[in-house]
Tab-separated table of C-alpha atoms and ligand atoms in Angstrom:
chain	number	residue	atom	x	y	z
A	1	MET	CA	0.000	0.000	0.000
A	2	THR	CA	1.395	3.421	-0.923
A	3	LEU	CA	1.349	5.818	2.000
A	4	ILE	CA	0.505	9.449	1.353
A	5	ASN	CA	2.848	11.848	3.106
A	6	ALA	CA	1.521	15.245	4.201
A	7	GLN	CA	4.304	17.817	4.440
A	8	CYS	CA	4.567	21.443	5.454
A	9	ARG	CA	7.231	23.198	3.408
A	10	LEU	CA	8.631	26.694	3.681
A	11	ALA	CA	7.263	28.748	0.769
A	12	ALA	CA	8.629	32.211	1.615
A	13	ARG	CA	10.753	33.943	4.243
A	14	PRO	CA	8.309	35.640	6.627
A	15	GLU	CA	8.258	39.335	7.439
A	16	GLY	CA	7.133	39.530	11.055
A	17	LEU	CA	4.775	36.802	12.205
A	18	PRO	CA	4.612	33.904	9.727
A	19	LYS	CA	1.427	33.925	7.645
A	20	SER	CA	-0.308	31.181	5.670
A	21	SER	CA	1.307	32.211	2.354
A	22	ASP	CA	4.730	31.498	3.909
A	23	TRP	CA	3.846	27.784	3.846
A	24	ASP	CA	3.101	25.141	1.245
A	25	LEU	CA	1.060	22.151	2.313
A	26	VAL	CA	1.932	19.246	0.050
A	27	GLU	CA	0.717	15.661	-0.248
A	28	LYS	CA	2.837	13.104	-2.069
A	29	ALA	CA	3.668	9.421	-1.976
A	30	ALA	CA	5.848	8.720	1.057
A	31	SER	CA	9.454	7.686	0.298
A	32	GLU	CA	10.363	4.049	0.899
A	33	PRO	CA	13.378	3.135	3.052
A	34	ARG	CA	16.412	1.701	1.256
A	35	ASP	CA	19.046	-0.608	2.729
A	36	GLY	CA	20.362	0.938	5.967
A	37	GLU	CA	17.253	3.111	6.395
A	38	PHE	CA	13.933	2.953	8.200
A	39	ARG	CA	10.634	4.801	7.962
A	40	VAL	CA	8.944	6.592	10.832
A	41	GLU	CA	5.324	7.578	11.245
A	42	VAL	CA	5.602	10.846	13.138
A	43	GLU	CA	3.152	11.060	16.040
A	44	TYR	CA	4.264	14.142	17.981
A	45	LEU	CA	5.890	17.300	16.669
A	46	SER	CA	7.840	19.616	18.926
A	47	VAL	CA	6.759	23.206	18.270
A	48	ASP	CA	9.628	25.539	19.166
A	49	PRO	CA	10.343	29.289	19.137
A	50	ALA	CA	13.676	28.566	17.413
A	51	MET	CA	11.710	27.550	14.310
A	52	ARG	CA	11.079	31.220	13.618
A	53	GLY	CA	14.829	31.825	13.408
A	54	TRP	CA	15.364	28.845	11.105
A	55	MET	CA	12.939	30.452	8.622
A	56	ASN	CA	15.242	33.468	8.187
A	57	ALA	CA	18.152	33.618	5.769
A	58	GLY	CA	21.538	34.379	7.257
A	59	ARG	CA	24.160	33.039	9.598
A	60	SER	CA	23.044	31.367	12.783
A	61	TYR	CA	23.930	28.341	14.902
A	62	VAL	CA	22.237	26.077	12.302
A	63	PRO	CA	21.698	26.716	8.564
A	64	PRO	CA	18.358	28.215	7.552
A	65	VAL	CA	15.560	26.042	6.163
A	66	GLU	CA	15.626	26.594	2.415
A	67	ILE	CA	12.595	27.720	0.446
A	68	GLY	CA	10.764	24.610	-0.768
A	69	GLU	CA	12.283	22.443	1.963
A	70	VAL	CA	10.183	20.551	4.520
A	71	MET	CA	10.114	22.685	7.678
A	72	ARG	CA	12.656	21.471	10.208
A	73	ALA	CA	11.160	20.031	13.397
A	74	ALA	CA	12.042	17.540	16.048
A	75	GLY	CA	9.484	14.858	16.675
A	76	ILE	CA	8.709	11.446	18.057
A	77	GLY	CA	7.267	8.654	16.007
A	78	ARG	CA	7.052	4.925	15.539
A	79	VAL	CA	9.243	2.888	13.208
A	80	ILE	CA	6.876	1.345	10.646
A	81	ASP	CA	9.348	-0.269	8.177
A	82	SER	CA	12.998	-0.982	8.726
A	83	ARG	CA	15.937	-2.037	6.589
A	84	HIS	CA	18.317	-0.818	9.294
A	85	PRO	CA	19.890	-3.366	11.671
A	86	GLY	CA	19.681	-0.976	14.658
A	87	PHE	CA	15.999	0.008	14.478
A	88	THR	CA	13.048	-2.352	14.812
A	89	VAL	CA	9.459	-1.916	13.675
A	90	GLY	CA	7.272	-0.709	16.545
A	91	GLU	CA	9.978	1.218	18.404
A	92	HIS	CA	9.419	4.847	19.388
A	93	VAL	CA	12.197	7.136	18.237
A	94	TYR	CA	13.140	10.808	18.541
A	95	GLY	CA	14.756	12.732	15.698
A	96	VAL	CA	14.608	15.817	13.534
A	97	PHE	CA	12.022	14.315	11.196
A	98	GLY	CA	10.525	17.589	9.897
A	99	VAL	CA	6.928	18.793	9.727
A	100	GLN	CA	5.646	15.755	7.863
A	101	ARG	CA	3.756	12.578	8.589
A	102	TYR	CA	6.354	10.069	7.357
A	103	ALA	CA	10.123	10.429	7.430
A	104	VAL	CA	12.868	8.144	6.155
A	105	SER	CA	16.065	8.091	8.201
A	106	ASP	CA	19.457	6.430	8.214
A	107	GLY	CA	19.498	6.669	12.007
A	108	GLN	CA	21.832	9.668	12.296
A	109	GLY	CA	20.800	11.782	15.268
A	110	VAL	CA	17.900	9.419	16.052
A	111	THR	CA	17.503	8.073	19.571
A	112	ARG	CA	15.172	5.506	21.073
A	113	VAL	CA	12.439	6.843	23.345
A	114	ASP	CA	11.603	4.915	26.496
A	115	THR	CA	7.839	5.389	26.761
A	116	THR	CA	7.766	3.253	29.910
A	117	LEU	CA	9.684	6.061	31.653
A	118	ALA	CA	7.181	8.753	30.637
A	119	PRO	CA	4.660	9.275	27.806
A	120	ALA	CA	6.185	10.349	24.483
A	121	PRO	CA	5.344	14.112	24.732
A	122	VAL	CA	7.290	14.368	28.002
A	123	HIS	CA	10.384	13.355	26.000
A	124	LEU	CA	9.905	16.538	23.949
A	125	GLY	CA	9.549	18.648	27.110
A	126	VAL	CA	11.083	17.995	30.518
A	127	LEU	CA	13.005	14.915	29.331
A	128	GLY	CA	13.885	16.483	25.975
A	129	ILE	CA	15.645	19.574	24.668
A	130	SER	CA	13.588	21.933	26.861
A	131	GLY	CA	14.516	20.179	30.088
A	132	LEU	CA	18.142	19.879	29.033
A	133	THR	CA	18.281	23.566	28.110
A	134	ALA	CA	16.971	24.443	31.554
A	135	TYR	CA	19.323	21.994	33.273
A	136	PHE	CA	22.616	22.892	31.601
A	137	GLY	CA	21.774	26.553	31.055
A	138	LEU	CA	20.911	27.104	34.687
A	139	LEU	CA	23.446	24.847	36.392
A	140	ASP	CA	26.433	25.120	34.053
A	141	VAL	CA	26.094	28.682	32.821
A	142	GLY	CA	24.071	30.289	35.638
A	143	ARG	CA	25.878	28.411	38.449
A	144	PRO	CA	23.323	29.235	41.180
A	145	GLU	CA	24.255	28.749	44.804
A	146	PRO	CA	21.839	27.825	47.611
A	147	GLY	CA	20.098	30.892	48.976
A	148	GLN	CA	20.618	32.934	45.813
A	149	THR	CA	17.857	34.558	43.807
A	150	VAL	CA	17.147	33.166	40.346
A	151	VAL	CA	14.842	35.021	37.953
A	152	VAL	CA	13.553	33.383	34.783
A	153	SER	CA	11.572	34.996	31.971
A	154	GLY	CA	9.187	33.018	29.792
A	155	ALA	CA	8.663	31.266	33.105
A	156	ALA	CA	5.440	29.417	32.265
A	157	GLY	CA	6.856	28.018	29.053
A	158	SER	CA	8.583	24.750	28.417
A	159	VAL	CA	12.146	25.788	29.318
A	160	GLY	CA	11.267	28.466	31.875
A	161	SER	CA	8.984	26.285	33.994
A	162	VAL	CA	11.803	23.750	34.417
A	163	VAL	CA	14.410	26.439	35.198
A	164	GLY	CA	12.415	27.751	38.169
A	165	GLN	CA	11.782	24.271	39.519
A	166	ILE	CA	15.466	23.312	39.322
A	167	ALA	CA	16.340	26.579	41.071
A	168	ARG	CA	14.023	25.552	43.929
A	169	ILE	CA	15.491	22.031	44.034
A	170	LYS	CA	18.934	23.649	44.377
A	171	GLY	CA	17.791	25.732	47.344
A	172	CYS	CA	17.430	29.032	45.515
A	173	ARG	CA	14.654	31.573	45.563
A	174	ALA	CA	12.823	31.329	42.215
A	175	ILE	CA	11.033	34.273	40.639
A	176	GLY	CA	9.208	33.809	37.344
A	177	ILE	CA	8.180	36.440	34.817
A	178	ALA	CA	5.229	35.391	32.655
A	179	GLY	CA	2.216	36.816	30.846
A	180	GLY	CA	-1.110	36.643	32.694
A	181	ALA	CA	-2.559	35.911	36.113
A	182	ASP	CA	-3.317	32.244	35.410
A	183	LYS	CA	0.254	31.486	34.412
A	184	CYS	CA	1.601	33.332	37.459
A	185	ARG	CA	-0.768	31.442	39.764
A	186	TRP	CA	0.330	28.119	38.239
A	187	LEU	CA	3.996	28.973	38.839
A	188	ILE	CA	3.445	29.677	42.517
A	189	GLU	CA	0.694	27.228	43.452
A	190	ASP	CA	1.660	24.191	41.382
A	191	LEU	CA	5.371	24.572	40.699
A	192	GLY	CA	6.473	26.145	43.978
A	193	PHE	CA	8.000	29.366	42.606
A	194	ASP	CA	8.500	31.928	45.379
A	195	ALA	CA	7.087	34.792	43.329
A	196	ALA	CA	5.735	35.461	39.849
A	197	ILE	CA	5.551	38.747	37.977
A	198	ASP	CA	2.926	39.296	35.279
A	199	TYR	CA	4.866	41.402	32.776
A	200	LYS	CA	1.672	42.272	30.916
A	201	ARG	CA	0.105	43.916	33.956
A	202	ASP	CA	2.746	44.591	36.622
A	203	ASP	CA	5.484	47.193	36.677
A	204	VAL	CA	8.325	44.652	36.351
A	205	ARG	CA	10.979	46.967	37.803
A	206	ALA	CA	8.905	47.877	40.854
A	207	GLN	CA	7.880	44.277	41.435
A	208	LEU	CA	11.479	43.090	41.201
A	209	ARG	CA	12.510	45.604	43.841
A	210	GLU	CA	9.932	44.014	46.114
A	211	ASP	CA	10.541	40.346	45.237
A	212	ALA	CA	14.345	40.515	44.938
A	213	PRO	CA	15.354	43.081	47.566
A	214	ASP	CA	18.999	41.905	47.546
A	215	GLY	CA	19.201	41.774	43.767
A	216	VAL	CA	19.165	39.012	41.175
A	217	ASP	CA	22.067	36.539	41.238
A	218	VAL	CA	21.076	34.550	38.170
A	219	PHE	CA	18.829	35.714	35.357
A	220	PHE	CA	17.826	33.029	32.848
A	221	ASP	CA	16.481	35.046	29.940
A	222	ASN	CA	14.193	33.536	27.328
A	223	VAL	CA	12.570	36.798	26.259
A	224	GLY	CA	14.995	39.707	25.719
A	225	GLY	CA	13.769	43.256	25.009
A	226	GLU	CA	12.196	45.268	27.817
A	227	VAL	CA	12.146	42.365	30.265
A	228	LEU	CA	15.899	41.905	29.893
A	229	GLU	CA	16.449	45.595	30.482
A	230	ALA	CA	14.269	45.579	33.600
A	231	VAL	CA	16.182	42.658	35.143
A	232	LEU	CA	19.620	44.055	34.228
A	233	GLY	CA	18.666	47.042	36.337
A	234	ARG	CA	18.319	44.780	39.367
A	235	LEU	CA	21.425	42.569	39.157
A	236	ALA	CA	23.326	41.643	42.297
A	237	ARG	CA	27.129	41.904	42.467
A	238	GLY	CA	28.719	39.112	40.387
A	239	ALA	CA	25.411	38.090	38.753
A	240	ARG	CA	25.250	35.677	35.836
A	241	VAL	CA	22.841	36.369	32.971
A	242	VAL	CA	22.102	33.252	30.913
A	243	LEU	CA	21.153	34.213	27.378
A	244	SER	CA	18.873	31.350	26.348
A	245	GLY	CA	16.645	33.172	23.886
A	246	ALA	CA	14.877	36.415	23.045
A	247	ILE	CA	11.402	35.447	21.886
A	248	SER	CA	10.141	39.044	22.110
A	249	GLN	CA	12.479	39.830	19.196
A	250	TYR	CA	11.955	36.808	16.933
A	251	ASN	CA	9.294	38.436	14.749
A	252	ALA	CA	10.721	41.952	14.833
A	253	THR	CA	10.743	43.626	11.437
A	254	GLU	CA	13.504	46.021	12.466
A	255	ALA	CA	16.911	45.163	13.883
A	256	PRO	CA	16.481	44.721	17.659
A	257	ARG	CA	18.137	47.264	19.967
A	258	GLY	CA	20.308	45.930	22.735
A	259	PRO	CA	19.526	46.840	26.349
A	260	ALA	CA	20.239	50.531	26.939
A	261	ASN	CA	21.500	49.792	30.454
A	262	TYR	CA	24.012	47.056	29.570
A	263	MET	CA	26.648	48.958	31.563
A	264	GLN	CA	24.941	47.451	34.631
A	265	LEU	CA	27.023	44.385	33.787
A	266	LEU	CA	30.144	46.437	34.424
A	267	VAL	CA	28.798	48.140	37.517
A	268	GLU	CA	27.848	44.815	39.101
A	269	ARG	CA	30.833	42.829	37.766
A	270	ALA	CA	28.270	40.602	36.110
A	271	SER	CA	28.499	38.386	33.050
A	272	MET	CA	26.076	37.612	30.275
A	273	THR	CA	26.690	34.360	28.440
A	274	GLY	CA	24.958	32.992	25.377
A	275	PHE	CA	24.633	29.253	25.137
A	276	VAL	CA	23.293	26.696	22.672
A	277	ILE	CA	22.132	23.386	24.077
A	278	PHE	CA	23.615	21.382	21.172
A	279	ASP	CA	27.067	22.048	22.671
A	280	TYR	CA	26.078	19.773	25.565
A	281	ALA	CA	25.185	16.788	23.344
A	282	ASP	CA	27.803	14.551	24.942
A	283	ARG	CA	26.246	15.213	28.369
A	284	TYR	CA	22.557	14.745	27.441
A	285	SER	CA	22.358	11.328	29.116
A	286	GLU	CA	23.610	12.802	32.401
A	287	GLY	CA	20.965	15.565	32.194
A	288	VAL	CA	18.118	13.217	31.252
A	289	ALA	CA	19.007	10.815	34.085
A	290	GLN	CA	18.839	13.620	36.667
A	291	LEU	CA	15.664	15.139	35.221
A	292	ALA	CA	13.997	11.702	35.125
A	293	GLN	CA	14.952	11.086	38.741
A	294	TRP	CA	13.460	14.422	39.857
A	295	LEU	CA	10.362	13.676	37.793
A	296	SER	CA	9.870	10.271	39.393
A	297	SER	CA	10.463	11.604	42.913
A	298	GLY	CA	7.850	14.304	42.297
A	299	GLU	CA	10.338	17.164	42.826
A	300	LEU	CA	9.895	18.189	39.193
A	301	ARG	CA	6.601	18.496	37.372
A	302	SER	CA	6.051	18.337	33.650
A	303	ARG	CA	3.283	19.964	31.693
A	304	GLU	CA	2.639	19.476	28.020
A	305	ASP	CA	0.259	21.663	26.066
A	306	ILE	CA	-0.919	19.199	23.438
A	307	VAL	CA	-2.832	20.371	20.377
A	308	ARG	CA	-4.308	17.624	18.219
A	309	GLY	CA	-4.545	17.944	14.482
A	310	ASP	CA	-2.969	17.099	11.165
A	311	ILE	CA	0.091	18.570	9.455
A	312	ALA	CA	-2.034	21.413	8.071
A	313	ARG	CA	-2.497	22.746	11.612
A	314	PHE	CA	1.203	23.363	12.123
A	315	PRO	CA	1.323	26.987	10.824
A	316	GLU	CA	-1.408	28.072	13.216
A	317	VAL	CA	-0.042	26.112	16.185
A	318	LEU	CA	3.391	27.717	15.761
A	319	LEU	CA	1.780	31.103	16.359
A	320	HIS	CA	0.579	30.025	19.823
A	321	LEU	CA	4.168	30.483	21.012
A	322	PHE	CA	4.303	34.130	19.986
A	323	ARG	CA	0.883	34.907	21.445
A	324	GLY	CA	1.483	33.241	24.789
A	325	GLY	CA	-1.119	30.596	23.930
A	326	ASN	CA	0.816	27.751	25.548
A	327	THR	CA	1.589	26.769	29.110
A	328	GLY	CA	4.416	24.241	29.312
A	329	LYS	CA	5.699	22.343	26.298
A	330	LEU	CA	3.757	22.960	23.078
A	331	VAL	CA	3.292	19.742	21.093
A	332	LEU	CA	1.288	19.007	17.953
A	333	ALA	CA	-0.085	15.472	18.267
A	334	LEU	CA	-0.786	14.213	14.766
A	335	ASP	CA	-4.151	12.552	14.228
A	336	GLY	CA	-4.095	8.855	13.474
A	337	GLU	CA	-5.285	7.570	10.114
B	1	NAP	N1	19.709	28.392	23.883
B	1	NAP	C1	19.190	27.217	23.596
B	1	NAP	O1	19.877	26.258	23.300
B	1	NAP	C2	17.702	27.068	23.607
B	1	NAP	C3	17.081	25.815	23.470
B	1	NAP	C4	15.684	25.740	23.518
B	1	NAP	C5	14.934	26.913	23.679
B	1	NAP	N2	15.584	28.104	23.787
B	1	NAP	C6	14.844	29.367	23.964
B	1	NAP	O2	14.092	29.264	25.149
B	1	NAP	C7	12.989	30.153	25.058
B	1	NAP	C8	11.735	29.418	25.494
B	1	NAP	O3	11.477	28.355	24.575
B	1	NAP	P1	10.306	27.321	24.884
B	1	NAP	O4	10.423	26.228	23.895
B	1	NAP	O5	10.308	27.000	26.327
B	1	NAP	O6	9.010	28.181	24.528
B	1	NAP	P2	7.847	28.527	25.530
B	1	NAP	O7	8.430	29.375	26.600
B	1	NAP	O8	7.131	27.278	25.910
B	1	NAP	O9	6.833	29.377	24.655
B	1	NAP	C9	7.057	30.673	24.322
B	1	NAP	C10	6.492	31.649	25.394
B	1	NAP	O10	7.142	32.892	25.223
B	1	NAP	C11	6.338	33.914	25.720
B	1	NAP	N3	6.364	35.080	24.825
B	1	NAP	C12	5.982	35.115	23.526
B	1	NAP	N4	6.154	36.362	23.032
B	1	NAP	C13	6.633	37.121	24.056
B	1	NAP	C14	6.982	38.495	24.182
B	1	NAP	N5	6.869	39.360	23.163
B	1	NAP	N6	7.435	38.940	25.386
B	1	NAP	C15	7.541	38.084	26.439
B	1	NAP	N7	7.213	36.776	26.373
B	1	NAP	C16	6.764	36.300	25.205
B	1	NAP	C17	4.918	33.354	25.813
B	1	NAP	O11	4.579	33.255	27.185
B	1	NAP	P3	3.871	34.492	27.976
B	1	NAP	O12	2.416	34.165	27.988
B	1	NAP	O13	4.518	34.432	29.309
B	1	NAP	O14	4.170	35.744	27.198
B	1	NAP	C18	5.029	31.969	25.208
B	1	NAP	O15	4.188	31.028	25.813
B	1	NAP	C19	12.954	30.688	23.637
B	1	NAP	O16	13.549	31.966	23.614
B	1	NAP	C20	13.827	29.690	22.898
B	1	NAP	O17	14.384	30.243	21.748
B	1	NAP	C21	16.935	28.197	23.776
């Protein structure tokens, strides 16, 4: 039986927020695996802010997605045919399979997913790249010490929600910055953050003065822009700023301006360090083991925001990230046949 593969391809480089004409939805016969390859039916797609950057031309930490190419995406699926000695039909695997229903792989960069440990979507969130970004970004780059104050922006998102929880596990005071009262309540009541600031309603600077009276020792920034500037103004002596992302700038149509008060780094003898999780690839198993242990002991909670639909829903689901429509890890669960 010939399988029909639905794909979402990049049709144009977006200006600002991606719109429907930036995508091509294509249906074609799915490729068959050759010797040394296997075919995956993708079940869960990871929907990530970084995707917006991959749609732009220009130099970055990975090459851009080319026009006409299947949109890059990590996902989890089931092996449905295999001519590869290392992968067996029925196994769940993780890989960068793209925004498509069926992918053929030679196994490079593909890992087995242990769904007895946690359901598949958790392996895209807490036990996946998001959790690892939080783990290594906070502990290796931020280097928090017990009793210190850790602030995280994008706190109710996939990475941010894990950062604050690890800060608490490590004996720090955790302050989250997120959009909306419901998200802030979730951070405090369910995840154990010490304080949460609603950047859409509160005066972030004034609230930080109240919540971090001795200053901020570690700032894990996922957002950039005005939020970054507000927290730089509150750094403690020797603070570490972890530059994880700047989602407030990803759809900007003009070149973003850096923080006007960056000299606070000098005044407070602070550092600001950019990091890319891929540089920690040889330590992923260490991170996953620790995250899984915290998850099973109940010290760490995972939340996945799962949208169900077919490949055609991807363009709209991606926009949830830029509108604050998700809490926790955003996943597109592909409908079965
Ligand atoms: N450095 C690395 O290796 C690495 C790896 C993975 C991810 N990241 C970065 O980590 C960050 C979070 O990624 P994620 O996957 O966990 O996404 P996420 O936080 O689950 O989702 C994005 C969230 O960003 C917030 N947001 C959107 N536009 C905003 C704006 N203009 N101002 C302030 N907040 C805004 C929204 O929450 P609100 O409702 O709170 O606004 C939204 O829910 C991103 O910047 C991403 O690029 C970095």
